CSV table of C-alpha atoms in Angstrom, one decimal:
chain,number,residue,atom,x,y,z
A,690,MET,CA,55.9,32.3,-19.6
A,691,PHE,CA,53.4,31.7,-22.4
A,692,THR,CA,52.7,29.1,-25.1
A,693,GLY,CA,51.8,31.3,-28.1
A,694,ILE,CA,48.3,29.9,-28.2
A,695,ILE,CA,46.1,33.0,-28.5
A,696,GLN,CA,43.2,33.0,-26.0
A,697,ALA,CA,41.4,36.1,-27.2
A,698,VAL,CA,41.6,39.2,-29.4
A,699,GLY,CA,41.3,42.4,-27.4
A,700,GLU,CA,41.1,46.0,-28.3
A,701,VAL,CA,43.0,49.1,-27.3
A,702,ALA,CA,40.7,51.3,-25.2
A,703,ALA,CA,43.0,54.1,-24.2
A,704,MET,CA,46.7,55.2,-24.4
A,705,GLN,CA,48.0,57.7,-21.9
A,706,PRO,CA,51.5,59.1,-22.2
A,707,SER,CA,53.0,59.1,-18.7
A,708,GLY,CA,56.4,60.4,-17.7
A,709,GLY,CA,58.0,59.6,-21.1
A,710,ASP,CA,56.5,56.2,-21.5
A,711,LEU,CA,53.0,54.9,-21.8
A,712,ARG,CA,50.0,53.6,-19.9
A,713,LEU,CA,47.9,51.2,-22.0
A,714,ARG,CA,44.3,50.1,-21.4
A,715,ILE,CA,43.1,46.9,-23.1
A,716,ASN,CA,39.6,45.7,-23.3
A,717,THR,CA,39.9,41.9,-23.2
A,718,GLY,CA,36.7,40.7,-24.9
A,719,LYS,CA,36.1,37.0,-24.2
A,720,LEU,CA,39.3,36.6,-22.1
A,721,ASP,CA,38.4,35.4,-18.6
A,722,LEU,CA,40.0,37.7,-16.1
A,723,GLY,CA,38.6,35.9,-13.1
A,724,ASP,CA,41.9,34.4,-12.1
A,725,VAL,CA,44.0,37.4,-13.0
A,726,ALA,CA,45.4,39.6,-10.2
A,727,LEU,CA,47.4,42.8,-10.0
A,728,GLY,CA,51.0,42.0,-10.9
A,729,ASP,CA,50.1,39.1,-13.2
A,730,SER,CA,51.4,39.1,-16.8
A,731,ILE,CA,49.4,39.1,-20.0
A,732,CYS,CA,51.1,38.7,-23.4
A,733,THR,CA,49.8,41.5,-25.6
A,734,ASN,CA,50.7,41.2,-29.2
A,735,GLY,CA,53.7,39.2,-28.1
A,736,ALA,CA,54.9,41.6,-25.4
A,737,CYS,CA,54.7,40.5,-21.8
A,738,LEU,CA,52.9,43.3,-19.9
A,739,THR,CA,52.2,43.5,-16.1
A,740,VAL,CA,48.6,44.2,-15.0
A,741,ILE,CA,48.5,47.3,-12.8
A,742,GLU,CA,44.8,47.9,-12.7
A,743,LEU,CA,41.7,45.7,-13.4
A,744,PRO,CA,38.7,47.9,-14.3
A,745,GLY,CA,36.5,44.9,-14.9
A,746,ASP,CA,36.4,44.6,-18.7
A,747,GLY,CA,40.1,44.6,-19.2
A,748,TYR,CA,43.4,45.8,-17.7
A,749,TRP,CA,45.8,48.7,-17.6
A,750,ALA,CA,49.6,48.2,-18.1
A,751,ASP,CA,52.6,50.3,-18.1
A,752,VAL,CA,54.7,50.2,-21.4
A,753,SER,CA,58.3,51.2,-20.8
A,754,VAL,CA,60.6,53.1,-23.2
A,755,GLU,CA,62.5,49.9,-23.8
A,756,THR,CA,59.3,48.1,-24.9
A,757,LEU,CA,58.2,51.0,-27.0
A,758,ASN,CA,61.6,51.1,-28.8
A,759,PHE,CA,61.7,47.4,-29.6
A,760,THR,CA,58.0,46.5,-30.4
A,761,THR,CA,55.1,47.8,-32.3
A,762,LEU,CA,53.1,48.8,-29.2
A,763,GLY,CA,53.8,52.5,-29.6
A,764,ALA,CA,52.1,52.4,-33.0
A,765,LEU,CA,48.8,51.1,-31.6
A,766,LYS,CA,45.8,53.4,-31.6
A,767,PRO,CA,42.5,53.3,-29.7
A,768,GLY,CA,40.5,50.6,-31.5
A,769,SER,CA,43.5,48.6,-32.6
A,770,ARG,CA,43.0,44.8,-32.1
A,771,VAL,CA,45.7,42.8,-30.2
A,772,ASN,CA,46.4,39.1,-29.5
A,773,LEU,CA,46.1,38.2,-25.9
A,774,GLU,CA,47.3,35.2,-23.8
A,775,LYS,CA,47.4,34.9,-20.0
A,776,ALA,CA,50.6,33.5,-18.3
A,777,LEU,CA,51.1,29.8,-17.9
A,778,THR,CA,50.2,28.0,-14.7
A,779,PRO,CA,51.6,24.5,-13.7
A,780,ALA,CA,48.3,23.0,-15.0
A,781,SER,CA,48.4,24.7,-18.4
A,782,ARG,CA,48.9,22.7,-21.6
A,783,LEU,CA,51.9,23.6,-23.6
A,784,GLY,CA,50.1,23.7,-26.9
A,785,GLY,CA,52.6,25.9,-28.8
A,786,HIS,CA,56.2,26.4,-27.7
A,787,ILE,CA,57.9,28.2,-24.8
A,788,VAL,CA,57.3,31.9,-25.2
A,789,SER,CA,58.8,34.5,-22.9
A,790,GLY,CA,57.0,37.6,-24.1
A,791,HIS,CA,60.3,39.4,-24.6
A,792,VAL,CA,60.2,40.7,-28.2
A,793,ASP,CA,63.4,40.3,-30.1
A,794,GLY,CA,62.6,42.6,-33.0
A,795,VAL,CA,60.1,43.9,-35.4
A,796,GLY,CA,59.5,42.1,-38.7
A,797,GLU,CA,57.4,43.0,-41.7
A,798,VAL,CA,54.9,41.2,-43.9
A,799,VAL,CA,56.3,40.9,-47.4
A,800,SER,CA,53.5,39.0,-49.2
A,801,LEU,CA,50.5,36.7,-48.7
A,802,HIS,CA,48.5,34.4,-50.9
A,803,GLU,CA,45.8,31.8,-50.5
A,804,ASP,CA,46.8,28.1,-50.5
A,805,ALA,CA,43.7,26.0,-50.4
A,806,ARG,CA,42.0,27.0,-47.2
A,807,SER,CA,45.2,28.3,-45.6
A,808,ILE,CA,47.0,31.6,-46.2
A,809,ARG,CA,50.8,31.6,-47.0
A,810,PHE,CA,52.6,34.6,-45.5
A,811,VAL,CA,56.2,35.6,-46.2
A,812,LEU,CA,57.7,37.8,-43.5
A,813,ARG,CA,61.1,39.5,-43.3
A,814,ALA,CA,63.0,39.5,-40.0
A,815,PRO,CA,65.7,42.0,-39.0
A,816,ASP,CA,69.0,40.7,-40.3
A,817,ASP,CA,70.4,40.1,-36.9
A,818,LEU,CA,67.6,37.7,-36.1
A,819,ALA,CA,67.8,35.6,-39.3
A,820,ARG,CA,70.3,33.1,-37.8
A,821,TYR,CA,67.8,32.0,-35.2
A,822,ILE,CA,65.0,31.2,-37.7
A,823,ALA,CA,65.2,27.6,-39.0
A,824,HIS,CA,63.1,25.5,-41.4
A,825,LYS,CA,60.5,23.7,-39.3
A,826,GLY,CA,61.6,25.6,-36.2
A,827,SER,CA,59.3,27.7,-34.0
A,828,ILE,CA,58.8,31.5,-34.1
A,829,THR,CA,56.3,33.8,-32.3
A,830,VAL,CA,54.6,36.5,-34.4
A,831,ASP,CA,52.6,39.0,-32.4
A,832,GLY,CA,52.4,36.4,-29.7
A,833,THR,CA,51.2,33.5,-31.9
A,834,SER,CA,53.3,30.3,-31.9
A,835,LEU,CA,54.0,29.3,-35.5
A,836,THR,CA,56.1,26.8,-37.5
A,837,VAL,CA,58.5,28.1,-40.1
A,838,ASN,CA,57.8,26.4,-43.4
A,839,ALA,CA,60.7,27.8,-45.4
A,840,VAL,CA,63.6,30.2,-45.0
A,841,ASN,CA,65.4,32.4,-47.6
A,842,GLY,CA,67.9,34.7,-46.0
A,843,ALA,CA,66.1,37.0,-43.6
A,844,GLU,CA,62.7,36.1,-45.1
A,845,PHE,CA,60.6,33.2,-43.9
A,846,GLU,CA,57.3,31.6,-44.8
A,847,LEU,CA,54.3,30.6,-42.6
A,848,ASN,CA,51.2,28.6,-43.4
A,849,ILE,CA,48.3,30.0,-41.4
A,850,ILE,CA,45.3,27.7,-41.1
A,851,PRO,CA,41.7,29.1,-40.9
A,852,GLN,CA,41.4,28.5,-37.1
A,853,THR,CA,44.5,30.7,-36.5
A,854,VAL,CA,43.1,33.4,-38.9
A,855,ALA,CA,39.8,33.4,-37.1
A,856,GLU,CA,41.2,33.5,-33.5
A,857,THR,CA,44.0,36.1,-34.0
A,858,ILE,CA,44.7,39.4,-35.8
A,859,PHE,CA,46.3,37.6,-38.8
A,860,ASP,CA,43.2,38.6,-40.9
A,861,GLU,CA,44.4,42.2,-40.7
A,862,TYR,CA,47.9,41.6,-42.1
A,863,GLN,CA,48.8,43.1,-45.4
A,864,PRO,CA,52.2,43.6,-47.1
A,865,GLY,CA,54.0,46.2,-45.1
A,866,THR,CA,52.3,45.3,-41.7
A,867,ARG,CA,54.9,45.4,-38.9
A,868,VAL,CA,54.8,42.6,-36.4
A,869,ASN,CA,56.6,41.7,-33.2
A,870,LEU,CA,58.9,38.7,-33.4
A,871,GLU,CA,60.3,36.4,-30.7
A,872,VAL,CA,62.7,33.7,-31.8
A,873,ASP,CA,63.1,30.3,-30.2
A,874,LEU,CA,64.5,30.6,-26.6
A,875,ILE,CA,66.5,27.4,-27.1
A,876,ALA,CA,68.4,29.0,-30.1
A,877,ARG,CA,69.2,32.1,-28.0
A,878,TYR,CA,70.6,30.1,-25.1
A,879,LEU,CA,72.5,27.6,-27.2
A,880,GLU,CA,74.3,30.4,-29.0
A,881,ARG,CA,75.3,31.9,-25.6
A,882,LEU,CA,76.4,28.6,-24.2
A,883,MET,CA,78.6,27.9,-27.2
A,884,GLN,CA,80.6,31.0,-26.5
A,885,GLY,CA,81.9,29.3,-23.3
A,886,GLU,CA,84.2,31.4,-21.1
A,887,ALA,CA,84.3,34.0,-23.9
A,888,ALA,CA,80.7,34.9,-23.0
A,889,ALA,CA,82.0,36.8,-19.9
A,890,HIS,CA,83.8,39.2,-22.3
A,891,SER,CA,81.2,39.4,-25.0
A,892,ALA,CA,78.8,42.2,-25.7
A,893,GLY,CA,76.0,39.7,-26.4
A,894,ASP,CA,76.2,40.2,-30.1
A,895,GLY,CA,76.3,36.5,-31.0
A,896,LEU,CA,78.9,33.9,-32.0
A,897,SER,CA,82.0,35.0,-34.0
A,898,ALA,CA,83.7,32.9,-36.7
A,899,GLU,CA,86.7,32.7,-34.4
A,900,THR,CA,84.7,31.0,-31.6
A,901,LEU,CA,83.1,28.5,-34.0
A,902,ALA,CA,86.5,27.6,-35.4
A,903,GLU,CA,88.0,27.2,-31.9
A,904,ASN,CA,85.2,24.7,-31.1
A,905,GLY,CA,85.6,22.7,-34.2
A,906,TYR,CA,82.6,24.0,-36.1
A,907,LEU,CA,84.6,25.7,-38.8
A,908,ASN,CA,87.9,24.9,-40.4
A,909,LYS,CA,90.6,27.3,-39.4
């Protein structure tokens, strides 16, 4: 588990294809690895990766085919900058929101403009994630916990303050940039719980109009 508060910006040092997937080496910059052991998790641009080697100035991780298919990690190159956060401990402050590091889909930057000292970003989520994105709700973008300022269909707006721009890779985003998205865990579980016993026979593709009507949320 993570909080979505980025602790450092790292850099891709090497990418090695291995048996159909990928081994990734990240140089971690200012991130303190003194308390990181083999098998620990580090959120890397929003994706939870397991540390398999600790060369001293960073870590190696395996990136599975599943992760390559559902994130932007496969598009990284040596020199690419990435947001980093170590896993929570019982003593950690929950400064953002609960983040699993399980990317739900890839979104895209639509536009950005300055708003006083902040930058307003409009992003577009995949259509199947739009229902989980709510005004003033939480969303994770490349591992960063953020508040949704406005929603219009599958597009949503974010206000990025100077501190966040300085401490993350948001300063690199331009229209067309693809980003990893993780929606609020509570929304995911609530949808599943509302399916009730029907969940046992569901393919996990969300609530149907029939289920909502049966539970009094829609008029039949």
